[in-house]
Coordinates of C-alpha atoms and ligand atoms in Angstrom, one line a residue:
M1 CA -18.0 -22.4 15.3
K2 CA -15.9 -19.5 13.9
K3 CA -15.8 -19.1 10.1
A4 CA -12.4 -19.7 8.8
G5 CA -10.6 -17.3 6.5
S6 CA -8.6 -18.4 3.5
A7 CA -5.2 -17.8 5.3
T8 CA -3.9 -20.5 7.6
D9 CA -1.6 -18.3 9.8
V10 CA -3.2 -15.8 12.1
L11 CA -0.3 -13.3 11.3
W12 CA -0.5 -13.9 7.5
F13 CA -0.7 -10.2 6.9
K14 CA 2.8 -9.7 8.2
D15 CA 4.3 -11.8 5.4
A16 CA 1.9 -10.5 2.7
I17 CA 2.7 -8.5 -0.4
I18 CA -0.3 -6.4 -1.1
Y19 CA -1.3 -5.4 -4.7
E20 CA -3.8 -2.5 -4.9
L21 CA -6.1 -2.4 -7.9
H22 CA -9.4 -1.1 -9.1
V23 CA -11.6 -3.6 -10.9
R24 CA -12.6 -0.8 -13.2
A25 CA -9.1 -0.3 -14.3
F26 CA -7.8 -3.8 -14.7
Q27 CA -9.5 -5.7 -17.5
D28 CA -12.8 -5.2 -19.4
S29 CA -14.3 -8.5 -20.4
N30 CA -17.4 -7.3 -22.2
G31 CA -16.2 -4.5 -24.3
D32 CA -18.1 -1.7 -22.5
G33 CA -15.0 0.2 -21.7
V34 CA -15.0 -0.5 -18.0
G35 CA -13.1 -3.2 -16.2
D36 CA -15.2 -6.0 -14.5
F37 CA -14.9 -9.0 -12.3
P38 CA -14.8 -11.6 -15.2
G39 CA -11.9 -9.5 -16.6
L40 CA -10.1 -9.4 -13.3
I41 CA -10.5 -13.2 -13.0
S42 CA -8.8 -13.6 -16.4
R43 CA -5.8 -11.7 -15.0
L44 CA -5.3 -13.5 -11.8
D45 CA -2.7 -15.8 -13.3
Y46 CA -0.6 -12.6 -14.0
L47 CA -0.9 -11.5 -10.4
Q48 CA -0.1 -15.0 -9.1
D49 CA 3.0 -15.1 -11.3
L50 CA 4.0 -11.6 -10.1
G51 CA 4.0 -13.2 -6.6
V52 CA 1.7 -10.8 -4.7
T53 CA -0.3 -12.5 -2.0
C54 CA -3.1 -10.2 -1.2
L55 CA -5.3 -8.2 -3.6
W56 CA -6.7 -4.9 -2.3
L57 CA -9.8 -3.9 -4.3
L58 CA -10.9 -0.3 -4.4
P59 CA -14.6 0.2 -3.8
F60 CA -16.8 -1.8 -6.3
F61 CA -20.2 -1.3 -4.7
P62 CA -23.2 0.4 -6.3
S63 CA -22.3 4.1 -6.4
P64 CA -22.9 7.3 -8.4
L65 CA -19.0 7.2 -8.8
R66 CA -18.5 10.8 -7.9
D67 CA -15.6 9.8 -5.6
D68 CA -14.4 6.7 -7.5
G69 CA -16.8 4.5 -5.6
Y70 CA -16.0 5.8 -2.1
D71 CA -19.5 7.3 -2.4
I72 CA -21.4 4.1 -1.6
A73 CA -25.1 3.8 -2.4
N74 CA -25.5 0.1 -1.3
Y75 CA -23.0 -1.7 1.0
V76 CA -24.0 -5.2 0.1
D77 CA -24.0 -5.4 -3.6
V78 CA -21.7 -5.0 -6.6
N79 CA -22.0 -2.1 -9.0
P80 CA -23.6 -3.7 -12.1
V81 CA -21.0 -2.1 -14.4
Y82 CA -18.4 -4.3 -12.7
G83 CA -20.5 -7.5 -12.6
T84 CA -22.7 -9.3 -10.2
L85 CA -22.3 -10.6 -6.6
A86 CA -21.9 -14.0 -8.2
D87 CA -19.0 -12.6 -10.3
F88 CA -17.4 -11.2 -7.1
K89 CA -17.8 -14.5 -5.4
A90 CA -16.2 -16.3 -8.3
F91 CA -13.3 -13.8 -8.2
L92 CA -12.9 -14.4 -4.5
D93 CA -12.8 -18.2 -4.9
E94 CA -10.3 -18.0 -7.8
A95 CA -8.1 -15.7 -5.8
H96 CA -8.2 -18.0 -2.8
K97 CA -7.5 -21.0 -5.1
R98 CA -4.3 -19.3 -6.1
G99 CA -3.3 -18.7 -2.5
M100 CA -4.1 -15.0 -2.5
Q101 CA -6.1 -13.2 0.2
V102 CA -8.6 -10.5 -0.7
L103 CA -8.8 -7.1 1.0
I104 CA -11.9 -4.9 0.3
E105 CA -13.1 -1.5 1.5
L106 CA -15.3 -0.8 4.5
V107 CA -16.2 2.8 4.0
I108 CA -18.2 3.6 7.1
N109 CA -17.5 7.2 7.8
H110 CA -19.9 8.4 5.1
T111 CA -22.2 7.2 2.3
S112 CA -23.3 8.7 -1.0
D113 CA -26.1 11.2 -0.7
Q114 CA -27.9 8.7 -3.1
H115 CA -27.8 5.9 -0.4
P116 CA -31.4 5.0 0.6
W117 CA -30.4 5.8 4.2
F118 CA -29.7 9.4 3.3
Q119 CA -32.8 9.7 1.1
A120 CA -34.9 8.4 4.0
A121 CA -33.1 10.6 6.5
R122 CA -33.7 13.9 4.7
N123 CA -37.4 13.0 4.3
A124 CA -37.9 11.9 7.9
P125 CA -39.1 14.2 10.6
S126 CA -36.4 16.0 12.5
G127 CA -35.3 14.0 15.6
S128 CA -36.6 10.7 14.3
P129 CA -34.4 7.6 14.2
L130 CA -34.3 7.6 10.4
R131 CA -33.2 11.3 10.3
D132 CA -30.7 10.4 12.9
F133 CA -28.6 8.2 10.6
Y134 CA -26.6 11.3 9.7
V135 CA -25.3 14.4 11.5
W136 CA -27.6 17.4 11.2
S137 CA -27.5 21.0 12.5
Q138 CA -29.7 24.1 12.1
D139 CA -26.6 26.2 11.6
N140 CA -23.1 25.7 10.0
Q141 CA -21.1 27.0 12.9
R142 CA -20.5 23.9 15.0
Y143 CA -17.1 22.2 14.9
R144 CA -15.6 25.2 13.2
D145 CA -12.0 24.3 13.9
V146 CA -12.2 21.0 12.0
P147 CA -10.0 21.1 8.8
I148 CA -11.4 20.7 5.4
I149 CA -9.8 17.7 3.6
F150 CA -10.8 18.3 0.0
K151 CA -10.0 21.9 0.2
D152 CA -9.8 22.4 -3.6
T153 CA -13.5 21.5 -3.8
E154 CA -15.2 22.2 -0.5
K155 CA -15.5 25.4 1.5
S156 CA -17.2 24.0 4.5
N157 CA -17.7 20.6 6.2
W158 CA -21.5 21.5 6.4
A159 CA -23.9 21.4 3.4
W160 CA -27.4 22.7 3.3
D161 CA -30.1 20.2 2.4
E162 CA -33.3 21.7 1.0
V163 CA -35.4 18.7 1.7
A164 CA -34.5 18.3 5.3
G165 CA -34.3 22.1 5.9
A166 CA -31.0 21.5 7.8
Y167 CA -27.3 21.4 7.3
Y168 CA -25.5 17.9 7.3
W169 CA -21.9 17.2 8.2
H170 CA -19.4 15.8 5.6
R171 CA -15.7 15.4 6.1
F172 CA -15.1 14.8 2.4
F173 CA -17.2 15.8 -0.7
S174 CA -20.6 17.4 0.1
H175 CA -22.2 14.5 -1.7
Q176 CA -20.8 12.2 1.0
P177 CA -22.8 12.8 4.2
D178 CA -21.1 11.5 7.4
L179 CA -23.0 8.7 9.2
N180 CA -23.9 9.4 12.8
F181 CA -22.3 6.8 15.0
D182 CA -24.1 8.2 18.1
N183 CA -27.1 6.3 16.6
E184 CA -26.8 2.6 17.6
A185 CA -28.8 1.6 14.5
V186 CA -25.9 2.9 12.3
M187 CA -23.4 0.7 14.0
E188 CA -25.8 -2.3 13.7
E189 CA -26.1 -1.7 9.9
V190 CA -22.3 -1.3 9.6
L191 CA -21.8 -4.6 11.4
K192 CA -24.4 -6.3 9.2
A193 CA -22.6 -5.0 6.0
M194 CA -19.2 -6.2 7.4
R195 CA -20.6 -9.7 8.2
F196 CA -22.0 -9.9 4.7
W197 CA -18.6 -9.8 3.1
L198 CA -16.8 -11.7 5.9
D199 CA -19.4 -14.5 5.6
M200 CA -18.6 -14.7 1.9
G201 CA -15.0 -15.2 2.7
V202 CA -13.3 -11.8 2.3
D203 CA -10.1 -11.8 4.3
A204 CA -9.4 -8.2 5.1
L205 CA -11.2 -4.8 5.3
R206 CA -9.6 -1.4 4.9
M207 CA -11.3 1.0 7.3
D208 CA -11.6 4.1 5.2
A209 CA -11.2 7.5 6.9
I210 CA -11.5 5.8 10.2
P211 CA -10.5 8.8 12.5
Y212 CA -13.6 10.8 11.7
L213 CA -16.4 8.6 13.0
Y214 CA -17.6 10.9 15.8
E215 CA -18.0 14.6 16.3
R216 CA -17.7 16.5 19.5
D217 CA -17.7 20.2 20.3
G218 CA -14.4 21.8 21.1
T219 CA -12.4 19.1 19.3
R220 CA -11.0 18.5 15.8
C221 CA -13.5 15.6 15.6
E222 CA -10.6 13.2 15.0
S223 CA -9.5 10.1 16.9
L224 CA -12.0 10.6 19.7
P225 CA -12.3 8.0 22.5
E226 CA -15.7 7.1 21.1
T227 CA -14.1 6.3 17.7
H228 CA -11.6 3.9 19.4
A229 CA -14.5 2.3 21.3
A230 CA -16.3 1.8 18.0
I231 CA -13.3 0.2 16.4
K232 CA -12.8 -2.1 19.4
R233 CA -16.4 -3.2 19.0
I234 CA -15.9 -3.9 15.3
R235 CA -12.8 -5.9 16.1
A236 CA -14.5 -7.9 18.8
A237 CA -17.3 -8.8 16.4
I238 CA -14.7 -10.1 13.9
D239 CA -12.7 -12.0 16.5
A240 CA -15.9 -13.6 17.9
D241 CA -17.1 -15.1 14.7
Y242 CA -14.2 -15.4 12.2
T243 CA -10.6 -16.5 12.1
N244 CA -7.7 -14.9 10.3
R245 CA -9.5 -11.8 9.1
I246 CA -8.0 -8.5 9.5
I247 CA -8.7 -4.7 9.5
L248 CA -6.4 -2.1 8.1
A249 CA -6.8 1.5 9.4
E250 CA -6.6 4.5 7.0
A251 CA -5.6 7.1 9.5
N252 CA -3.6 9.8 7.8
Q253 CA -1.8 11.0 10.9
W254 CA 1.5 11.2 12.7
P255 CA 2.9 7.8 13.9
S256 CA 2.2 8.6 17.5
D257 CA -1.4 9.5 16.7
V258 CA -1.8 6.3 14.6
R259 CA -0.5 4.2 17.4
P260 CA -3.8 4.1 19.3
Y261 CA -5.5 2.6 16.3
F262 CA -3.6 -0.6 17.1
G263 CA -5.0 -0.4 20.7
D264 CA -3.6 -3.2 22.8
G265 CA -3.6 -5.4 19.8
D266 CA -7.4 -5.3 20.0
E267 CA -8.2 -2.6 17.4
C268 CA -6.8 -2.6 13.9
H269 CA -4.3 -5.3 12.8
M270 CA -2.6 -2.9 10.4
A271 CA -2.4 0.8 9.7
F272 CA -0.8 2.7 6.8
H273 CA 2.5 4.5 7.7
F274 CA 1.5 7.8 6.0
P275 CA 4.4 10.0 7.2
L276 CA 7.1 7.6 6.0
M277 CA 6.0 7.8 2.4
P278 CA 6.7 11.5 1.6
R279 CA 9.9 11.3 3.6
I280 CA 11.2 8.5 1.4
Y281 CA 10.8 10.9 -1.6
M282 CA 12.3 13.7 0.4
A283 CA 15.4 11.6 1.4
L284 CA 15.9 10.7 -2.3
R285 CA 15.7 14.2 -3.5
Q286 CA 17.9 15.6 -0.7
E287 CA 20.3 12.7 -0.9
D288 CA 20.1 12.5 2.8
R289 CA 18.8 9.7 5.0
L290 CA 17.7 12.0 7.8
P291 CA 14.0 12.4 6.8
I292 CA 13.7 8.6 6.9
T293 CA 15.6 7.9 10.1
D294 CA 13.9 10.9 11.8
I295 CA 10.3 9.7 11.1
M296 CA 11.2 6.1 12.1
A297 CA 12.6 7.5 15.4
Q298 CA 9.2 9.0 15.9
T299 CA 7.5 5.8 15.2
P300 CA 6.5 4.1 18.4
P301 CA 6.6 0.3 18.9
I302 CA 3.4 -1.5 18.1
P303 CA 1.8 -4.6 19.6
D304 CA 3.3 -7.9 18.3
N305 CA 0.2 -8.9 16.5
C306 CA 0.1 -5.6 14.5
Q307 CA 1.8 -4.4 11.4
W308 CA 2.5 -1.2 9.4
A309 CA 1.4 -1.0 5.8
L310 CA 4.0 0.6 3.6
F311 CA 3.4 2.2 0.2
L312 CA 5.1 4.5 -2.3
R313 CA 1.9 5.4 -4.2
N314 CA -1.8 4.7 -4.2
H315 CA -5.0 5.8 -5.9
D316 CA -5.0 9.2 -4.1
E317 CA -2.6 12.1 -4.3
L318 CA 0.8 11.7 -2.7
T319 CA -0.5 13.2 0.5
L320 CA 1.6 16.0 2.1
E321 CA -0.6 16.4 5.2
M322 CA 1.9 14.6 7.4
V323 CA 4.9 16.9 6.8
T324 CA 5.9 20.3 8.1
D325 CA 5.1 23.5 6.1
D326 CA 8.7 23.7 5.0
E327 CA 8.8 20.1 4.0
R328 CA 5.6 20.5 2.0
D329 CA 7.0 23.5 0.1
Y330 CA 10.1 21.5 -0.7
M331 CA 8.1 18.5 -1.9
Y332 CA 5.9 20.7 -4.2
Y333 CA 9.1 22.3 -5.5
A334 CA 10.9 19.0 -6.0
Y335 CA 8.1 16.9 -7.3
S336 CA 5.4 19.0 -9.0
A337 CA 6.9 21.4 -11.4
D338 CA 3.5 21.9 -13.2
P339 CA 0.8 23.2 -10.9
K340 CA -1.6 20.7 -12.6
M341 CA 0.3 18.0 -10.7
R342 CA -1.0 19.3 -7.4
I343 CA -4.4 18.7 -5.8
N344 CA -5.7 19.3 -2.3
V345 CA -2.7 18.8 0.0
G346 CA -0.6 16.6 -2.3
I347 CA 0.7 15.6 -5.7
R348 CA -1.3 13.5 -8.1
R349 CA 1.4 11.5 -9.9
R350 CA 2.5 8.0 -10.3
L351 CA 5.8 6.5 -9.1
A352 CA 7.7 6.4 -12.4
P353 CA 7.0 10.0 -13.4
L354 CA 7.7 11.2 -9.9
V355 CA 11.2 9.9 -10.2
D356 CA 11.7 11.0 -13.8
N357 CA 11.3 7.5 -15.0
N358 CA 14.7 6.7 -13.6
R359 CA 14.9 2.9 -13.2
R360 CA 17.5 2.9 -10.5
R361 CA 15.4 5.3 -8.4
I362 CA 12.3 3.2 -8.9
E363 CA 14.2 0.1 -7.7
L364 CA 15.8 1.9 -4.8
L365 CA 12.5 3.2 -3.5
N366 CA 10.9 -0.2 -3.9
S367 CA 13.9 -1.8 -2.0
L368 CA 13.1 0.4 0.9
I369 CA 9.4 -0.5 1.3
F370 CA 10.3 -4.1 0.6
S371 CA 12.8 -4.2 3.4
F372 CA 11.4 -1.8 6.1
P373 CA 9.3 -3.2 8.9
G374 CA 5.9 -3.6 7.6
T375 CA 3.9 -5.0 4.7
P376 CA 4.6 -3.5 1.3
I377 CA 1.8 -2.4 -1.1
V378 CA 2.3 -2.3 -4.8
Y379 CA -0.1 0.0 -6.7
Y380 CA -1.3 -1.5 -9.9
G381 CA 0.8 -0.5 -12.9
D382 CA 3.8 0.6 -10.9
E383 CA 5.3 -2.8 -11.4
I384 CA 5.7 -1.9 -15.1
G385 CA 6.5 1.8 -14.5
M386 CA 3.2 3.2 -15.8
G387 CA 2.8 6.9 -16.3
D388 CA -0.1 9.2 -15.4
N389 CA -2.3 11.8 -17.1
I390 CA -2.3 15.1 -15.1
Y391 CA -5.0 16.5 -17.5
L392 CA -7.7 14.3 -16.1
G393 CA -9.7 15.8 -13.2
D394 CA -9.5 15.0 -9.5
R395 CA -7.1 12.1 -8.8
N396 CA -8.1 10.3 -11.9
G397 CA -4.7 10.8 -13.6
V398 CA -3.3 7.9 -11.6
R399 CA -6.4 5.7 -12.2
T400 CA -6.2 5.0 -15.9
P401 CA -6.5 1.5 -17.5
M402 CA -3.8 -1.0 -16.9
H403 CA -1.4 -1.5 -19.9
W404 CA -1.4 -5.2 -20.9
N405 CA 0.0 -5.0 -24.5
P406 CA 0.7 -2.6 -27.4
D407 CA -2.7 -3.3 -29.0
R408 CA -5.8 -1.2 -29.1
N409 CA -6.6 0.3 -25.7
A410 CA -3.5 -1.4 -24.3
G411 CA -5.3 -4.7 -24.3
F412 CA -7.5 -3.5 -21.5
S413 CA -10.8 -3.4 -23.6
T414 CA -12.1 -4.0 -27.0
A415 CA -14.4 -1.0 -26.8
V416 CA -13.9 2.0 -29.2
P417 CA -11.3 4.1 -27.4
E418 CA -13.8 7.0 -26.9
R419 CA -15.9 4.7 -24.7
L420 CA -13.2 3.8 -22.1
Y421 CA -14.0 5.1 -18.6
F422 CA -10.7 7.1 -18.9
P423 CA -8.3 7.2 -21.8
V424 CA -5.2 5.0 -21.7
V425 CA -1.9 6.8 -21.3
M426 CA -0.5 7.5 -24.8
D427 CA 2.5 9.8 -24.6
P428 CA 5.7 8.6 -26.2
I429 CA 7.5 7.8 -22.9
Y430 CA 4.9 6.2 -20.8
G431 CA 2.3 5.3 -23.5
Y432 CA 1.0 1.8 -23.6
Q433 CA 3.0 1.0 -26.7
A434 CA 6.2 1.5 -24.8
V435 CA 5.1 0.5 -21.3
N436 CA 3.0 -2.7 -21.1
V437 CA 3.0 -6.1 -19.5
E438 CA 3.4 -8.2 -22.6
T439 CA 6.5 -6.4 -23.7
Q440 CA 8.1 -6.5 -20.3
L441 CA 7.4 -10.2 -19.9
S442 CA 9.5 -10.8 -23.0
D443 CA 12.3 -8.5 -21.8
Q444 CA 14.4 -10.2 -19.2
S445 CA 15.7 -6.9 -18.0
S446 CA 12.4 -5.2 -17.5
L447 CA 11.1 -3.6 -14.4
L448 CA 8.4 -6.2 -14.3
H449 CA 10.9 -9.0 -14.0
W450 CA 12.9 -7.1 -11.5
T451 CA 9.8 -6.6 -9.3
R452 CA 8.9 -10.2 -9.6
N453 CA 12.4 -11.2 -8.4
M454 CA 12.2 -8.8 -5.5
I455 CA 8.9 -10.2 -4.4
A456 CA 10.2 -13.7 -4.7
L457 CA 13.3 -12.9 -2.7
R458 CA 11.4 -11.1 0.1
K459 CA 9.0 -14.1 0.5
L460 CA 12.0 -16.3 1.3
F461 CA 12.8 -14.4 4.4
Q462 CA 10.3 -13.8 7.2
V463 CA 12.6 -11.2 8.8
F464 CA 11.4 -8.5 6.4
G465 CA 7.8 -8.8 7.6
R466 CA 8.4 -9.6 11.2
G467 CA 11.9 -8.6 12.3
T468 CA 13.3 -5.7 14.3
L469 CA 14.9 -2.6 12.8
E470 CA 18.1 -0.9 13.9
F471 CA 19.7 1.9 12.0
L472 CA 23.5 2.1 11.6
S473 CA 25.1 5.5 11.5
P474 CA 27.8 5.7 8.9
T475 CA 29.2 9.3 8.7
N476 CA 28.1 9.5 5.1
R477 CA 24.5 10.6 5.4
K478 CA 23.8 9.8 1.8
V479 CA 23.9 6.2 2.8
L480 CA 21.0 4.6 4.7
A481 CA 22.0 1.4 6.5
Y482 CA 19.9 -0.8 8.7
L483 CA 19.7 -4.2 10.3
R484 CA 16.7 -6.5 10.3
R485 CA 16.7 -9.4 12.7
Y486 CA 14.2 -12.1 13.4
T487 CA 14.3 -15.4 15.3
L488 CA 12.4 -18.1 13.4
L489 CA 10.4 -20.8 15.2
D490 CA 13.2 -23.3 14.7
G491 CA 15.6 -21.0 16.5
H492 CA 17.5 -19.9 13.4
I493 CA 18.2 -16.1 13.5
E494 CA 17.7 -14.3 10.2
T495 CA 19.9 -11.2 10.2
V496 CA 19.8 -8.9 7.1
L497 CA 21.9 -5.8 6.6
C498 CA 20.3 -3.4 4.1
V499 CA 22.5 -0.6 2.6
A500 CA 21.0 2.0 0.3
N501 CA 22.7 4.8 -1.6
L502 CA 20.3 7.8 -1.8
S503 CA 22.7 9.7 -4.0
R504 CA 22.9 10.1 -7.8
F505 CA 26.7 9.6 -7.4
A506 CA 28.7 6.6 -6.2
Q507 CA 29.2 6.6 -2.4
P508 CA 31.4 4.9 0.1
A509 CA 30.4 4.0 3.7
L510 CA 32.1 2.5 6.7
L511 CA 29.8 0.4 8.8
D512 CA 30.3 -0.6 12.4
L513 CA 29.5 -4.3 12.3
A514 CA 31.9 -5.4 15.0
Q515 CA 29.1 -7.3 16.8
F516 CA 29.0 -9.6 13.7
A517 CA 32.8 -10.1 13.5
G518 CA 33.4 -13.4 11.7
C519 CA 30.1 -13.4 9.9
V520 CA 30.0 -13.4 6.1
P521 CA 27.6 -11.0 4.4
V522 CA 25.9 -12.8 1.5
E523 CA 24.3 -10.5 -1.1
M524 CA 20.8 -11.9 -1.4
L525 CA 19.8 -11.3 -5.0
G526 CA 22.9 -12.9 -6.5
Y527 CA 23.8 -15.1 -3.5
V528 CA 27.3 -13.6 -3.6
P529 CA 29.5 -13.9 -0.5
F530 CA 31.2 -10.6 0.5
P531 CA 34.4 -10.3 2.5
P532 CA 33.9 -11.5 6.0
I533 CA 33.2 -8.9 8.8
S534 CA 36.0 -8.1 11.3
Q535 CA 36.3 -5.8 14.3
Q536 CA 37.3 -3.1 11.9
L537 CA 34.7 -0.8 10.2
Y538 CA 33.3 -2.6 7.2
A539 CA 33.7 -0.8 3.9
V540 CA 31.0 -0.8 1.3
T541 CA 31.0 1.1 -2.0
L542 CA 27.7 1.8 -3.7
T543 CA 27.0 2.9 -7.3
P544 CA 24.4 5.6 -7.8
Y545 CA 21.0 4.8 -6.2
S546 CA 22.1 1.2 -5.6
F547 CA 21.3 -0.9 -2.6
F548 CA 22.4 -4.2 -1.1
W549 CA 20.5 -6.7 0.9
L550 CA 23.1 -8.8 2.7
E551 CA 22.3 -11.8 4.8
L552 CA 24.8 -12.0 7.7
Q553 CA 25.7 -15.7 7.9
P554 CA 27.8 -17.3 10.6
A555 CA 31.4 -17.9 9.7
P556 CA 31.7 -21.1 7.8
E557 CA 33.6 -23.9 9.5
A558 CA 36.4 -24.8 7.0
P559 CA 35.3 -28.2 5.6
Q560 CA 37.9 -30.6 4.2
P561 CA 36.8 -31.2 0.6
P562 CA 36.9 -34.9 -0.3
A563 CA 39.7 -35.6 -2.7
S564 CA 37.2 -36.6 -5.5
L565 CA 35.8 -33.0 -5.8
S566 CA 36.9 -30.8 -8.7
D567 CA 38.6 -27.5 -7.9
E568 CA 35.5 -25.6 -8.8
E569 CA 33.2 -27.8 -6.7
A570 CA 35.6 -27.5 -3.8
A571 CA 35.6 -23.7 -4.1
E572 CA 31.8 -23.8 -4.2
L573 CA 31.7 -25.9 -1.0
A574 CA 34.1 -23.5 0.7
R575 CA 31.8 -20.7 -0.1
H576 CA 28.6 -22.5 1.0
P577 CA 29.5 -25.0 3.6
G578 CA 26.6 -27.0 4.9
D579 CA 24.3 -25.6 2.3
T580 CA 22.6 -28.4 0.4
E581 CA 20.2 -26.4 -1.7
V582 CA 22.3 -23.7 -3.3
Q583 CA 21.6 -23.5 -7.1
V584 CA 24.1 -21.9 -9.3
P585 CA 22.8 -19.1 -11.5
L586 CA 21.0 -20.4 -14.6
T587 CA 23.7 -19.3 -17.0
P588 CA 27.3 -19.1 -15.8
D589 CA 27.6 -15.4 -16.4
A590 CA 24.2 -14.5 -15.1
P591 CA 24.2 -13.1 -11.6
D592 CA 21.8 -10.5 -13.0
T593 CA 18.6 -11.2 -11.1
A594 CA 16.5 -10.7 -14.2
Q595 CA 17.9 -13.9 -15.5
R596 CA 16.4 -15.9 -12.7
S597 CA 12.7 -15.9 -12.5
D598 CA 12.5 -18.3 -9.6
L599 CA 14.5 -17.5 -6.5
T600 CA 14.0 -20.8 -5.0
R601 CA 17.3 -21.2 -3.2
K602 CA 17.3 -21.5 0.5
T603 CA 19.9 -20.0 2.6
E604 CA 21.9 -22.0 5.1
R605 CA 19.9 -23.1 8.1
Ligands
NOJ701 C1 -10.0 8.0 1.4 C2 -9.8 7.4 0.0 O1 -8.6 6.9 -0.1 C3 -10.1 8.5 -1.0 O2 -9.9 8.1 -2.3 C4 -11.5 9.0 -0.8 O3 -11.8 10.1 -1.6 C5 -11.8 9.4 0.7 N1 -11.3 8.4 1.6 C6 -13.2 9.7 0.9 O4 -13.9 8.5 0.9

């Protein structure tokens, strides 16, 4: 008997809205200055209300925390500072009760050097099975062409271990030795750890740093056939014993190089689209759609049961590995005026400061990841436009406590402020007194309300998570226009036209929509019918950084209004023939989406 996951649809991840958070940063329940699972449980209602459907938790396992928990010292327990296994289980159950899936980290490329496996390995005789858990060498010359990822910290991928009297291999920090997947015992331990969490009911696993599992002479030690065989084995183990569980690949590579991580639909269910992300920022700054259309043209089709994961920001630097040298220079120039904003090959800033706290730009960028083919991921705090702290080391400036209210420590903790794991952001623009959940909940025009509406709207249309993508080519390259299409199970075809103005000035565009002649575009946030489409080019005018999502609805058959209808009712019927569930905006003059917290209306079917 397979163990059921909490989701009921095998493709649940395609319709998901993922919210990425660190338990450490979310809510401290015991006043020790560090977030914990009881605290997180107390904030689940907020997340449910926001509308996100899947919670991605950054690593919460026992760890010396020298890489924010990606340096794991025990795969099958909870770091006591965040709570107990029972607390995690309680969190999992509470999330499931609210209809949210849970995604956790499976960091199998490396462990902490404090992991008992490494301690045993360095003390075990050379060549013994225990020593063999990691990758050792008597010299540091092997695999010399392999790039260094944390180049600001590390000078080599080899580190000398005094106890073992040998070098060990590490793709990340030197305190994170790489596991040796040529040793069958390693794979067995990994599968054991994986089953531990899946048995408990975890729905999804993010496969951290997955391209680097194997090393071979004469290669870049990335994406080797052995690595794909290992992933297939992991996937087969999941499919054999569990239902509706998924794995998400973290492979920071070009789309054509990521494609093999989906296999024939028998490797990872999802993979991050790394190269799209910096190009969204580039397109915005250059006011030109080309970076986006270009990278999407280079994105190969993926199997039907697979999905891209789309994001604007996450817990790491805004990585610039997947851009050309010129593009990287441009991104540094455009988005990191202060050298302190740079780290490794990227920029360590949050979404709001990256776009100069410009609300329209924030909305525009979100509209793109919410309407592109894939599953969008919201990084905690970005839904309220939190700022960062570039004076903290490493990537910690984007990992500060969540802002809940204007009280002490932003409502995150009752500890004395000095005791917090990181200080809360306090500057006048992004500080917690200005930017916090409580204030934004009481402000109907806040970014938080806007985000909630966008999430609600997206969830009404499967086309966003599942449909096809076709770009239109209006001559004005400041305008990005694309069609999303999807045929629902009942045969209804959802067709959505998205139009985005990447410019800081108003822009016109003429769209070739002749194939939809007769259809009526209905603006989806306000449910406002636009002029019908004809054989002529369709004219749209966009204010700076604005976007439209327009559902293309078939031409209404002109109904004869019964004599008893008032003029207003008759006009409404003419606009929405056959639609029995249209609700008028809550207040007569309130097409403003922020006024409507529940977008429950259904479109015509
Ligand atoms: C990728 C994670 O996103 C990053 O935060 C971490 O430092 C490296 N993997 C190493 O585990």
